[in-house]
N, CA, C and O atoms as a Tinker XYZ file with bonds, in Angstrom:
   460  protein
     1  N      0.843000   -1.165000    0.000000    73     2
     2  CA     0.000000    0.000000    0.000000    64     1     3
     3  C      0.891000    1.231000    0.000000    63     2     4     5
     4  O      1.840000    1.289000    0.782000    81     3
     5  N      0.626000    2.197000   -0.831000    73     3     6
     6  CA     1.438000    3.418000   -0.886000    64     5     7
     7  C      1.273000    4.245000    0.390000    63     6     8     9
     8  O      0.172000    4.376000    0.925000    81     7
     9  N      2.382000    4.795000    0.862000    73     7    10
    10  CA     2.385000    5.661000    2.037000    64     9    11
    11  C      3.101000    6.958000    1.693000    63    10    12    13
    12  O      3.983000    6.985000    0.835000    81    11
    13  N      2.722000    8.006000    2.355000    73    11    14
    14  CA     3.430000    9.267000    2.258000    64    13    15
    15  C      4.481000    9.271000    3.358000    63    14    16    17
    16  O      4.184000    8.941000    4.506000    81    15
    17  N      5.698000    9.639000    3.011000    73    15    18
    18  CA     6.771000    9.694000    4.005000    64    17    19
    19  C      7.465000   11.038000    3.921000    63    18    20    21
    20  O      7.648000   11.593000    2.837000    81    19
    21  N      7.849000   11.552000    5.075000    73    19    22
    22  CA     8.626000   12.776000    5.126000    64    21    23
    23  C      9.952000   12.447000    5.800000    63    22    24    25
    24  O      9.988000   12.023000    6.956000    81    23
    25  N     11.042000   12.646000    5.063000    73    23    26
    26  CA    12.376000   12.409000    5.589000    64    25    27
    27  C     12.958000   13.735000    6.029000    63    26    28    29
    28  O     12.748000   14.757000    5.376000    81    27
    29  N     13.696000   13.726000    7.141000    73    27    30
    30  CA    14.317000   14.955000    7.620000    64    29    31
    31  C     15.704000   14.643000    8.173000    63    30    32    33
    32  O     16.000000   13.523000    8.591000    81    31
    33  N     16.536000   15.674000    8.159000    73    31    34
    34  CA    17.898000   15.558000    8.654000    64    33    35
    35  C     18.201000   16.798000    9.475000    63    34    36    37
    36  O     17.826000   17.909000    9.100000    81    35
    37  N     18.883000   16.604000   10.599000    73    35    38
    38  CA    19.247000   17.711000   11.478000    64    37    39
    39  C     20.707000   17.539000   11.879000    63    38    40    41
    40  O     21.092000   16.475000   12.364000    81    39
    41  N     21.516000   18.564000   11.683000    73    39    42
    42  CA    22.935000   18.498000   12.017000    64    41    43
    43  C     23.170000   18.243000   13.502000    63    42    44    45
    44  O     24.254000   17.807000   13.889000    81    43
    45  N     22.171000   18.508000   14.336000    73    43    46
    46  CA    22.296000   18.224000   15.773000    64    45    47
    47  C     22.366000   16.724000   16.048000    63    46    48    49
    48  O     22.880000   16.311000   17.087000    81    47
    49  N     21.856000   15.910000   15.132000    73    47    50
    50  CA    21.918000   14.448000   15.227000    64    49    51
    51  C     22.475000   13.956000   13.890000    63    50    52    53
    52  O     21.734000   13.409000   13.074000    81    51
    53  N     23.790000   14.149000   13.660000    73    51    54
    54  CA    24.357000   14.044000   12.318000    64    53    55
    55  C     24.392000   12.654000   11.695000    63    54    56    57
    56  O     24.587000   12.531000   10.486000    81    55
    57  N     24.211000   11.622000   12.483000    73    55    58
    58  CA    24.270000   10.269000   11.934000    64    57    59
    59  C     22.893000    9.739000   11.546000    63    58    60    61
    60  O     22.793000    8.686000   10.915000    81    59
    61  N     21.837000   10.452000   11.913000    73    59    62
    62  CA    20.479000    9.927000   11.754000    64    61    63
    63  C     19.679000   10.656000   10.685000    63    62    64    65
    64  O     19.824000   11.860000   10.471000    81    63
    65  N     18.838000    9.886000   10.029000    73    63    66
    66  CA    17.802000   10.407000    9.142000    64    65    67
    67  C     16.483000    9.983000    9.779000    63    66    68    69
    68  O     16.302000    8.817000   10.131000    81    67
    69  N     15.581000   10.916000    9.922000    73    67    70
    70  CA    14.276000   10.609000   10.495000    64    69    71
    71  C     13.240000   10.506000    9.387000    63    70    72    73
    72  O     13.242000   11.287000    8.436000    81    71
    73  N     12.368000    9.538000    9.527000    73    71    74
    74  CA    11.281000    9.369000    8.562000    64    73    75
    75  C      9.968000    9.274000    9.327000    63    74    76    77
    76  O      9.848000    8.531000   10.301000    81    75
    77  N      8.995000   10.035000    8.868000    73    75    78
    78  CA     7.648000    9.981000    9.427000    64    77    79
    79  C      6.735000    9.484000    8.323000    63    78    80    81
    80  O      6.744000   10.022000    7.215000    81    79
    81  N      5.946000    8.462000    8.618000    73    79    82
    82  CA     5.060000    7.844000    7.635000    64    81    83
    83  C      3.616000    8.210000    7.954000    63    82    84    85
    84  O      3.170000    8.127000    9.099000    81    83
    85  N      2.893000    8.618000    6.903000    73    83    86
    86  CA     1.530000    9.122000    7.056000    64    85    87
    87  C      0.537000    8.313000    6.224000    63    86    88    89
    88  O      0.875000    7.756000    5.179000    81    87
    89  N     -0.678000    8.269000    6.716000    73    87    90
    90  CA    -1.839000    7.844000    5.940000    64    89    91
    91  C     -2.790000    9.025000    6.016000    63    90    92    93
    92  O     -3.547000    9.166000    6.977000    81    91
    93  N     -2.746000    9.881000    4.986000    73    91    94
    94  CA    -3.489000   11.140000    5.054000    64    93    95
    95  C     -2.872000   11.993000    6.145000    63    94    96    97
    96  O     -1.652000   12.152000    6.176000    81    95
    97  N     -3.681000   12.550000    7.048000    73    95    98
    98  CA    -3.140000   13.385000    8.114000    64    97    99
    99  C     -2.645000   12.572000    9.329000    63    98   100   101
   100  O     -2.069000   13.137000   10.259000    81    99
   101  N     -2.869000   11.271000    9.316000    73    99   102
   102  CA    -2.538000   10.426000   10.462000    64   101   103
   103  C     -1.090000    9.925000   10.391000    63   102   104   105
   104  O     -0.672000    9.341000    9.391000    81   103
   105  N     -0.343000   10.159000   11.458000    73   103   106
   106  CA     1.021000    9.627000   11.544000    64   105   107
   107  C      0.923000    8.161000   11.916000    63   106   108   109
   108  O      0.364000    7.805000   12.953000    81   107
   109  N      1.478000    7.310000   11.051000    73   107   110
   110  CA     1.460000    5.868000   11.308000    64   109   111
   111  C      2.674000    5.415000   12.108000    63   110   112   113
   112  O      2.561000    4.567000   12.993000    81   111
   113  N      3.831000    5.982000   11.793000    73   111   114
   114  CA     5.057000    5.553000   12.471000    64   113   115
   115  C      6.153000    6.581000   12.245000    63   114   116   117
   116  O      6.130000    7.355000   11.289000    81   115
   117  N      7.109000    6.559000   13.156000    73   115   118
   118  CA     8.321000    7.364000   13.016000    64   117   119
   119  C      9.506000    6.421000   13.192000    63   118   120   121
   120  O      9.542000    5.616000   14.122000    81   119
   121  N     10.469000    6.533000   12.288000    73   119   122
   122  CA    11.656000    5.686000   12.349000    64   121   123
   123  C     12.883000    6.556000   12.183000    63   122   124   125
   124  O     12.840000    7.600000   11.531000    81   123
   125  N     13.979000    6.114000   12.780000    73   123   126
   126  CA    15.282000    6.748000   12.586000    64   125   127
   127  C     16.146000    5.757000   11.829000    63   126   128   129
   128  O     16.188000    4.573000   12.163000    81   127
   129  N     16.839000    6.250000   10.800000    73   127   130
   130  CA    17.730000    5.434000    9.990000    64   129   131
   131  C     19.146000    5.964000   10.117000    63   130   132   133
   132  O     19.350000    7.162000   10.318000    81   131
   133  N     20.110000    5.092000   10.001000    73   131   134
   134  CA    21.501000    5.493000    9.924000    64   133   135
   135  C     21.746000    6.068000    8.528000    63   134   136   137
   136  O     21.510000    5.390000    7.528000    81   135
   137  N     22.214000    7.305000    8.459000    73   135   138
   138  CA    22.386000    7.976000    7.170000    64   137   139
   139  C     23.355000    7.223000    6.264000    63   138   140   141
   140  O     23.079000    7.043000    5.078000    81   139
   141  N     24.477000    6.787000    6.805000    73   139   142
   142  CA    25.464000    6.066000    6.002000    64   141   143
   143  C     24.890000    4.747000    5.482000    63   142   144   145
   144  O     25.176000    4.343000    4.355000    81   143
   145  N     24.089000    4.089000    6.296000    73   143   146
   146  CA    23.487000    2.821000    5.873000    64   145   147
   147  C     22.510000    3.036000    4.718000    63   146   148   149
   148  O     22.457000    2.226000    3.793000    81   147
   149  N     21.740000    4.120000    4.767000    73   147   150
   150  CA    20.851000    4.430000    3.649000    64   149   151
   151  C     21.656000    4.648000    2.370000    63   150   152   153
   152  O     21.292000    4.146000    1.307000    81   151
   153  N     22.752000    5.399000    2.481000    73   151   154
   154  CA    23.581000    5.683000    1.309000    64   153   155
   155  C     24.187000    4.399000    0.750000    63   154   156   157
   156  O     24.158000    4.179000   -0.461000    81   155
   157  N     24.728000    3.561000    1.609000    73   155   158
   158  CA    25.316000    2.306000    1.140000    64   157   159
   159  C     24.258000    1.372000    0.578000    63   158   160   161
   160  O     24.518000    0.625000   -0.365000    81   159
   161  N     23.061000    1.414000    1.159000    73   159   162
   162  CA    21.968000    0.559000    0.699000    64   161   163
   163  C     21.520000    0.863000   -0.723000    63   162   164   165
   164  O     20.880000    0.030000   -1.365000    81   163
   165  N     21.852000    2.053000   -1.219000    73   163   166
   166  CA    21.538000    2.387000   -2.610000    64   165   167
   167  C     22.429000    1.615000   -3.587000    63   166   168   169
   168  O     22.082000    1.455000   -4.757000    81   167
   169  N     23.578000    1.140000   -3.099000    73   167   170
   170  CA    24.536000    0.449000   -3.968000    64   169   171
   171  C     24.622000   -1.048000   -3.733000    63   170   172   173
   172  O     24.890000   -1.813000   -4.659000    81   171
   173  N     24.390000   -1.474000   -2.473000    73   171   174
   174  CA    24.569000   -2.886000   -2.145000    64   173   175
   175  C     23.751000   -3.224000   -0.903000    63   174   176   177
   176  O     23.360000   -2.325000   -0.158000    81   175
   177  N     23.488000   -4.510000   -0.672000    73   175   178
   178  CA    22.786000   -4.891000    0.558000    64   177   179
   179  C     23.622000   -4.545000    1.790000    63   178   180   181
   180  O     24.829000   -4.789000    1.814000    81   179
   181  N     22.982000   -3.981000    2.804000    73   179   182
   182  CA    23.647000   -3.658000    4.061000    64   181   183
   183  C     22.734000   -4.034000    5.214000    63   182   184   185
   184  O     21.518000   -4.139000    5.049000    81   183
   185  N     23.324000   -4.235000    6.375000    73   183   186
   186  CA    22.531000   -4.580000    7.542000    64   185   187
   187  C     21.684000   -5.807000    7.275000    63   186   188   189
   188  O     22.087000   -6.709000    6.540000    81   187
   189  N     20.524000   -5.831000    7.870000    73   187   190
   190  CA    19.618000   -6.947000    7.671000    64   189   191
   191  C     18.414000   -6.558000    6.829000    63   190   192   193
   192  O     17.532000   -7.384000    6.593000    81   191
   193  N     18.365000   -5.299000    6.369000    73   191   194
   194  CA    17.144000   -4.918000    5.696000    64   193   195
   195  C     17.223000   -3.851000    4.628000    63   194   196   197
   196  O     16.179000   -3.414000    4.142000    81   195
   197  N     18.415000   -3.403000    4.233000    73   195   198
   198  CA    18.540000   -2.396000    3.182000    64   197   199
   199  C     19.186000   -3.040000    1.971000    63   198   200   201
   200  O     20.280000   -3.595000    2.079000    81   199
   201  N     18.540000   -2.978000    0.833000    73   199   202
   202  CA    19.175000   -3.492000   -0.389000    64   201   203
   203  C     18.556000   -2.841000   -1.610000    63   202   204   205
   204  O     17.374000   -2.498000   -1.609000    81   203
   205  N     19.374000   -2.668000   -2.670000    73   203   206
   206  CA    18.828000   -2.138000   -3.926000    64   205   207
   207  C     17.843000   -3.140000   -4.514000    63   206   208   209
   208  O     17.979000   -4.346000   -4.308000    81   207
   209  N     16.868000   -2.647000   -5.233000    73   207   210
   210  CA    15.836000   -3.498000   -5.799000    64   209   211
   211  C     15.311000   -2.819000   -7.056000    63   210   212   213
   212  O     15.109000   -1.605000   -7.067000    81   211
   213  N     15.091000   -3.588000   -8.105000    73   211   214
   214  CA    14.504000   -3.028000   -9.317000    64   213   215
   215  C     13.166000   -3.692000   -9.563000    63   214   216   217
   216  O     13.062000   -4.919000   -9.586000    81   215
   217  N     12.141000   -2.872000   -9.746000    73   215   218
   218  CA    10.802000   -3.393000  -10.016000    64   217   219
   219  C     10.117000   -2.461000  -11.003000    63   218   220   221
   220  O     10.183000   -1.239000  -10.870000    81   219
   221  N      9.470000   -3.043000  -11.978000    73   219   222
   222  CA     8.701000   -2.279000  -12.971000    64   221   223
   223  C      9.538000   -1.168000  -13.598000    63   222   224   225
   224  O      9.024000   -0.085000  -13.876000    81   223
   225  N     10.839000   -1.435000  -13.823000    73   223   226
   226  CA    11.688000   -0.469000  -14.508000    64   225   227
   227  C     12.180000    0.681000  -13.660000    63   226   228   229
   228  O     12.837000    1.580000  -14.184000    81   227
   229  N     11.887000    0.690000  -12.368000    73   227   230
   230  CA    12.371000    1.770000  -11.500000    64   229   231
   231  C     13.312000    1.200000  -10.451000    63   230   232   233
   232  O     13.124000    0.078000   -9.979000    81   231
   233  N     14.315000    1.968000  -10.092000    73   231   234
   234  CA    15.237000    1.560000   -9.036000    64   233   235
   235  C     14.653000    1.956000   -7.694000    63   234   236   237
   236  O     14.205000    3.085000   -7.495000    81   235
   237  N     14.669000    1.001000   -6.782000    73   235   238
   238  CA    14.115000    1.219000   -5.449000    64   237   239
   239  C     15.122000    0.771000   -4.402000    63   238   240   241
   240  O     16.035000   -0.004000   -4.684000    81   239
   241  N     14.937000    1.270000   -3.200000    73   239   242
   242  CA    15.683000    0.815000   -2.047000    64   241   243
   243  C     14.698000    0.030000   -1.196000    63   242   244   245
   244  O     13.674000    0.560000   -0.763000    81   243
   245  N     15.015000   -1.232000   -0.961000    73   243   246
   246  CA    14.162000   -2.085000   -0.121000    64   245   247
   247  C     14.663000   -1.954000    1.309000    63   246   248   249
   248  O     15.844000   -2.168000    1.584000    81   247
   249  N     13.753000   -1.599000    2.224000    73   247   250
   250  CA    14.090000   -1.432000    3.633000    64   249   251
   251  C     13.137000   -2.293000    4.448000    63   250   252   253
   252  O     11.923000   -2.094000    4.413000    81   251
   253  N     13.690000   -3.246000    5.178000    73   251   254
   254  CA    12.879000   -4.097000    6.050000    64   253   255
   255  C     12.931000   -3.526000    7.463000    63   254   256   257
   256  O     14.009000   -3.327000    8.022000    81   255
   257  N     11.777000   -3.269000    8.024000    73   255   258
   258  CA    11.673000   -2.745000    9.386000    64   257   259
   259  C     11.122000   -3.839000   10.281000    63   258   260   261
   260  O     10.275000   -4.627000    9.861000    81   259
   261  N     11.599000   -3.884000   11.501000    73   259   262
   262  CA    11.096000   -4.853000   12.464000    64   261   263
   263  C     10.515000   -4.130000   13.651000    63   262   264   265
   264  O     10.968000   -3.049000   14.029000    81   263
   265  N      9.511000   -4.739000   14.229000    73   263   266
   266  CA     8.954000   -4.207000   15.458000    64   265   267
   267  C      9.891000   -4.517000   16.609000    63   266   268   269
   268  O     10.945000   -5.120000   16.409000    81   267
   269  N      9.518000   -4.112000   17.806000    73   267   270
   270  CA    10.386000   -4.357000   18.964000    64   269   271
   271  C     10.540000   -5.854000   19.233000    63   270   272   273
   272  O      9.616000   -6.636000   19.008000    81   271
   273  N     11.702000   -6.231000   19.710000    73   271   274
   274  CA    11.954000   -7.626000   20.057000    64   273   275
   275  C     12.127000   -8.498000   18.829000    63   274   276   277
   276  O     12.478000   -8.015000   17.752000    81   275
   277  N     11.879000   -9.778000   19.002000    73   275   278
   278  CA    12.074000  -10.734000   17.919000    64   277   279
   279  C     10.778000  -11.105000   17.223000    63   278   280   281
   280  O     10.788000  -11.879000   16.265000    81   279
   281  N      9.667000  -10.565000   17.691000    73   279   282
   282  CA     8.380000  -10.896000   17.079000    64   281   283
   283  C      8.249000  -10.237000   15.711000    63   282   284   285
   284  O      8.781000   -9.150000   15.486000    81   283
   285  N      7.546000  -10.891000   14.805000    73   283   286
   286  CA     7.343000  -10.343000   13.472000    64   285   287
   287  C      6.280000   -9.249000   13.457000    63   286   288   289
   288  O      6.235000   -8.435000   12.535000    81   287
   289  N      5.431000   -9.231000   14.471000    73   287   290
   290  CA     4.370000   -8.232000   14.528000    64   289   291
   291  C      4.973000   -6.839000   14.606000    63   290   292   293
   292  O      5.934000   -6.615000   15.342000    81   291
   293  N      4.416000   -5.907000   13.853000    73   291   294
   294  CA     4.891000   -4.536000   13.863000    64   293   295
   295  C      5.976000   -4.262000   12.847000    63   294   296   297
   296  O      6.507000   -3.152000   12.808000    81   295
   297  N      6.323000   -5.236000   12.022000    73   295   298
   298  CA     7.340000   -5.049000   11.001000    64   297   299
   299  C      6.723000   -4.630000    9.680000    63   298   300   301
   300  O      5.510000   -4.716000    9.490000    81   299
   301  N      7.567000   -4.179000    8.774000    73   299   302
   302  CA     7.106000   -3.762000    7.449000    64   301   303
   303  C      8.282000   -3.819000    6.478000    63   302   304   305
   304  O      9.442000   -3.754000    6.886000    81   303
   305  N      7.972000   -3.940000    5.204000    73   303   306
   306  CA     8.974000   -3.839000    4.150000    64   305   307
   307  C      8.588000   -2.646000    3.298000    63   306   308   309
   308  O      7.472000   -2.573000    2.783000    81   307
   309  N      9.523000   -1.705000    3.152000    73   307   310
   310  CA     9.285000   -0.491000    2.388000    64   309   311
   311  C     10.083000   -0.541000    1.092000    63   310   312   313
   312  O     11.192000   -1.074000    1.059000    81   311
   313  N      9.524000    0.006000    0.042000    73   311   314
   314  CA    10.227000    0.181000   -1.215000    64   313   315
   315  C     10.256000    1.682000   -1.487000    63   314   316   317
   316  O      9.232000    2.290000   -1.801000    81   315
   317  N     11.438000    2.264000   -1.363000    73   315   318
   318  CA    11.618000    3.705000   -1.507000    64   317   319
   319  C     12.248000    4.004000   -2.859000    63   318   320   321
   320  O     13.125000    3.269000   -3.313000    81   319
   321  N     11.811000    5.068000   -3.499000    73   319   322
   322  CA    12.380000    5.448000   -4.790000    64   321   323
   323  C     13.844000    5.852000   -4.584000    63   322   324   325
   324  O     14.143000    6.813000   -3.875000    81   323
   325  N     14.742000    5.103000   -5.214000    73   323   326
   326  CA    16.177000    5.313000   -5.014000    64   325   327
   327  C     16.603000    6.726000   -5.389000    63   326   328   329
   328  O     17.415000    7.329000   -4.686000    81   327
   329  N     16.075000    7.261000   -6.472000    73   327   330
   330  CA    16.460000    8.605000   -6.913000    64   329   331
   331  C     16.060000    9.652000   -5.866000    63   330   332   333
   332  O     16.817000   10.590000   -5.615000    81   331
   333  N     14.903000    9.503000   -5.266000    73   331   334
   334  CA    14.459000   10.456000   -4.238000    64   333   335
   335  C     15.336000   10.361000   -2.991000    63   334   336   337
   336  O     15.673000   11.382000   -2.391000    81   335
   337  N     15.706000    9.148000   -2.603000    73   335   338
   338  CA    16.582000    8.975000   -1.435000    64   337   339
   339  C     17.963000    9.558000   -1.728000    63   338   340   341
   340  O     18.541000   10.236000   -0.879000    81   339
   341  N     18.494000    9.300000   -2.917000    73   339   342
   342  CA    19.803000    9.847000   -3.289000    64   341   343
   343  C     19.780000   11.373000   -3.278000    63   342   344   345
   344  O     20.736000   11.994000   -2.814000    81   343
   345  N     18.724000   11.981000   -3.773000    73   343   346
   346  CA    18.588000   13.443000   -3.777000    64   345   347
   347  C     18.507000   13.970000   -2.343000    63   346   348   349
   348  O     19.153000   14.963000   -2.009000    81   347
   349  N     17.720000   13.311000   -1.504000    73   347   350
   350  CA    17.616000   13.710000   -0.102000    64   349   351
   351  C     18.982000   13.634000    0.574000    63   350   352   353
   352  O     19.363000   14.553000    1.300000    81   351
   353  N     19.720000   12.551000    0.343000    73   351   354
   354  CA    21.031000   12.396000    0.963000    64   353   355
   355  C     21.986000   13.494000    0.500000    63   354   356   357
   356  O     22.758000   14.019000    1.302000    81   355
   357  N     21.942000   13.847000   -0.789000    73   355   358
   358  CA    22.791000   14.930000   -1.295000    64   357   359
   359  C     22.485000   16.228000   -0.554000    63   358   360   361
   360  O     23.399000   16.981000   -0.218000    81   359
   361  N     21.212000   16.491000   -0.301000    73   359   362
   362  CA    20.837000   17.691000    0.442000    64   361   363
   363  C     21.342000   17.632000    1.881000    63   362   364   365
   364  O     21.745000   18.651000    2.443000    81   363
   365  N     21.321000   16.443000    2.477000    73   363   366
   366  CA    21.821000   16.308000    3.852000    64   365   367
   367  C     23.333000   16.524000    3.903000    63   366   368   369
   368  O     23.850000   17.044000    4.891000    81   367
   369  N     24.052000   16.125000    2.834000    73   367   370
   370  CA    25.506000   16.331000    2.804000    64   369   371
   371  C     25.843000   17.818000    2.666000    63   370   372   373
   372  O     26.944000   18.228000    3.032000    81   371
   373  N     24.934000   18.620000    2.155000    73   371   374
   374  CA    25.142000   20.066000    2.105000    64   373   375
   375  C     25.117000   20.655000    3.522000    63   374   376   377
   376  O     25.727000   21.694000    3.779000    81   375
   377  N     24.412000   19.987000    4.434000    73   375   378
   378  CA    24.349000   20.423000    5.832000    64   377   379
   379  C     25.563000   19.893000    6.594000    63   378   380   381
   380  O     26.268000   20.650000    7.262000    81   379
   381  N     25.796000   18.593000    6.486000    73   379   382
   382  CA    26.936000   17.932000    7.122000    64   381   383
   383  C     27.479000   16.918000    6.135000    63   382   384   385
   384  O     26.825000   15.916000    5.846000    81   383
   385  N     28.669000   17.174000    5.616000    73   383   386
   386  CA    29.247000   16.289000    4.608000    64   385   387
   387  C     29.551000   14.914000    5.207000    63   386   388   389
   388  O     29.803000   14.796000    6.407000    81   387
   389  N     29.527000   13.894000    4.380000    73   387   390
   390  CA    29.856000   12.543000    4.818000    64   389   391
   391  C     31.267000   12.528000    5.384000    63   390   392   393
   392  O     32.192000   13.062000    4.772000    81   391
   393  N     31.431000   11.928000    6.531000    73   391   394
   394  CA    32.728000   11.875000    7.195000    64   393   395
   395  C     33.013000   13.075000    8.076000    63   394   396   397
   396  O     34.011000   13.084000    8.796000    81   395
   397  N     32.161000   14.084000    8.035000    73   395   398
   398  CA    32.346000   15.289000    8.839000    64   397   399
   399  C     31.391000   15.331000   10.029000    63   398   400   401
   400  O     31.290000   16.354000   10.707000    81   399
   401  N     30.692000   14.230000   10.284000    73   399   402
   402  CA    29.750000   14.182000   11.388000    64   401   403
   403  C     30.491000   14.329000   12.713000    63   402   404   405
   404  O     31.606000   13.833000   12.872000    81   403
   405  N     29.866000   15.006000   13.646000    73   403   406
   406  CA    30.425000   15.174000   14.975000    64   405   407
   407  C     29.277000   15.184000   15.960000    63   406   408   409
   408  O     28.285000   15.885000   15.763000    81   407
   409  N     29.412000   14.418000   17.004000    73   407   410
   410  CA    28.385000   14.364000   18.034000    64   409   411
   411  C     29.018000   14.823000   19.344000    63   410   412   413
   412  O     29.969000   14.207000   19.826000    81   411
   413  N     28.501000   15.887000   19.910000    73   411   414
   414  CA    29.014000   16.432000   21.166000    64   413   415
   415  C     28.469000   15.584000   22.313000    63   414   416   417
   416  O     27.369000   15.834000   22.805000    81   415
   417  N     29.239000   14.583000   22.738000    73   415   418
   418  CA    28.776000   13.660000   23.777000    64   417   419
   419  C     28.613000   14.344000   25.124000    63   418   420   421
   420  O     27.729000   13.971000   25.896000    81   419
   421  N     29.442000   15.334000   25.424000    73   419   422
   422  CA    29.285000   16.059000   26.688000    64   421   423
   423  C     27.944000   16.781000   26.738000    63   422   424   425
   424  O     27.244000   16.737000   27.750000    81   423
   425  N     27.594000   17.443000   25.642000    73   423   426
   426  CA    26.308000   18.146000   25.573000    64   425   427
   427  C     25.155000   17.151000   25.672000    63   426   428   429
   428  O     24.176000   17.396000   26.376000    81   427
   429  N     25.274000   16.030000   24.967000    73   427   430
   430  CA    24.242000   15.001000   25.010000    64   429   431
   431  C     24.066000   14.459000   26.417000    63   430   432   433
   432  O     22.935000   14.282000   26.869000    81   431
   433  N     25.154000   14.194000   27.115000    73   431   434
   434  CA    25.093000   13.699000   28.482000    64   433   435
   435  C     24.474000   14.737000   29.403000    63   434   436   437
   436  O     23.649000   14.393000   30.250000    81   435
   437  N     24.862000   16.018000   29.254000    73   435   438
   438  CA    24.269000   17.079000   30.067000    64   437   439
   439  C     22.763000   17.152000   29.883000    63   438   440   441
   440  O     22.017000   17.284000   30.853000    81   439
   441  N     22.313000   17.064000   28.612000    73   439   442
   442  CA    20.870000   17.099000   28.330000    64   441   443
   443  C     20.167000   15.889000   28.935000    63   442   444   445
   444  O     19.065000   16.004000   29.472000    81   443
   445  N     20.800000   14.748000   28.846000    73   443   446
   446  CA    20.212000   13.521000   29.402000    64   445   447
   447  C     20.068000   13.617000   30.914000    63   446   448   449
   448  O     19.023000   13.276000   31.467000    81   447
   449  N     21.117000   14.082000   31.576000    73   447   450
   450  CA    21.083000   14.183000   33.033000    64   449   451
   451  C     20.134000   15.276000   33.519000    63   450   452   453
   452  O     19.572000   15.177000   34.610000    81   451
   453  N     19.958000   16.326000   32.700000    73   451   454
   454  CA    19.040000   17.412000   33.072000    64   453   455
   455  C     17.583000   16.998000   32.923000    63   454   456   457
   456  O     16.717000   17.516000   33.629000    81   455
   457  N     17.303000   16.071000   32.013000    73   455   458
   458  CA    15.925000   15.696000   31.702000    64   457   459
   459  C     15.439000   14.627000   32.554000    63   458   460
   460  O     14.293000   14.199000   32.415000    81   459
């Protein structure tokens, strides 16, 4: 079933890509992806669920999602348009280039302890 997804990137969390999936105005799920894994998944299988896939003449990225734990319930397989993901990643590299990611662990720890 087709879903609307909004991908976002924030330099404050430089290793992550966030995706929000919608059915109309309803948010169905929010997932965080490793940015480097998405990029590598456009070229070759990575992890347990990212791999290039061609269907009906279009290049897609196949992403298998699992629910919490080892149960199959709550999982999904997504087919994302490879060209759209590649374009999104290029835009994210304009914010933080690949290999230039930096995570301020002291700041993260301070925020964690304050909250």
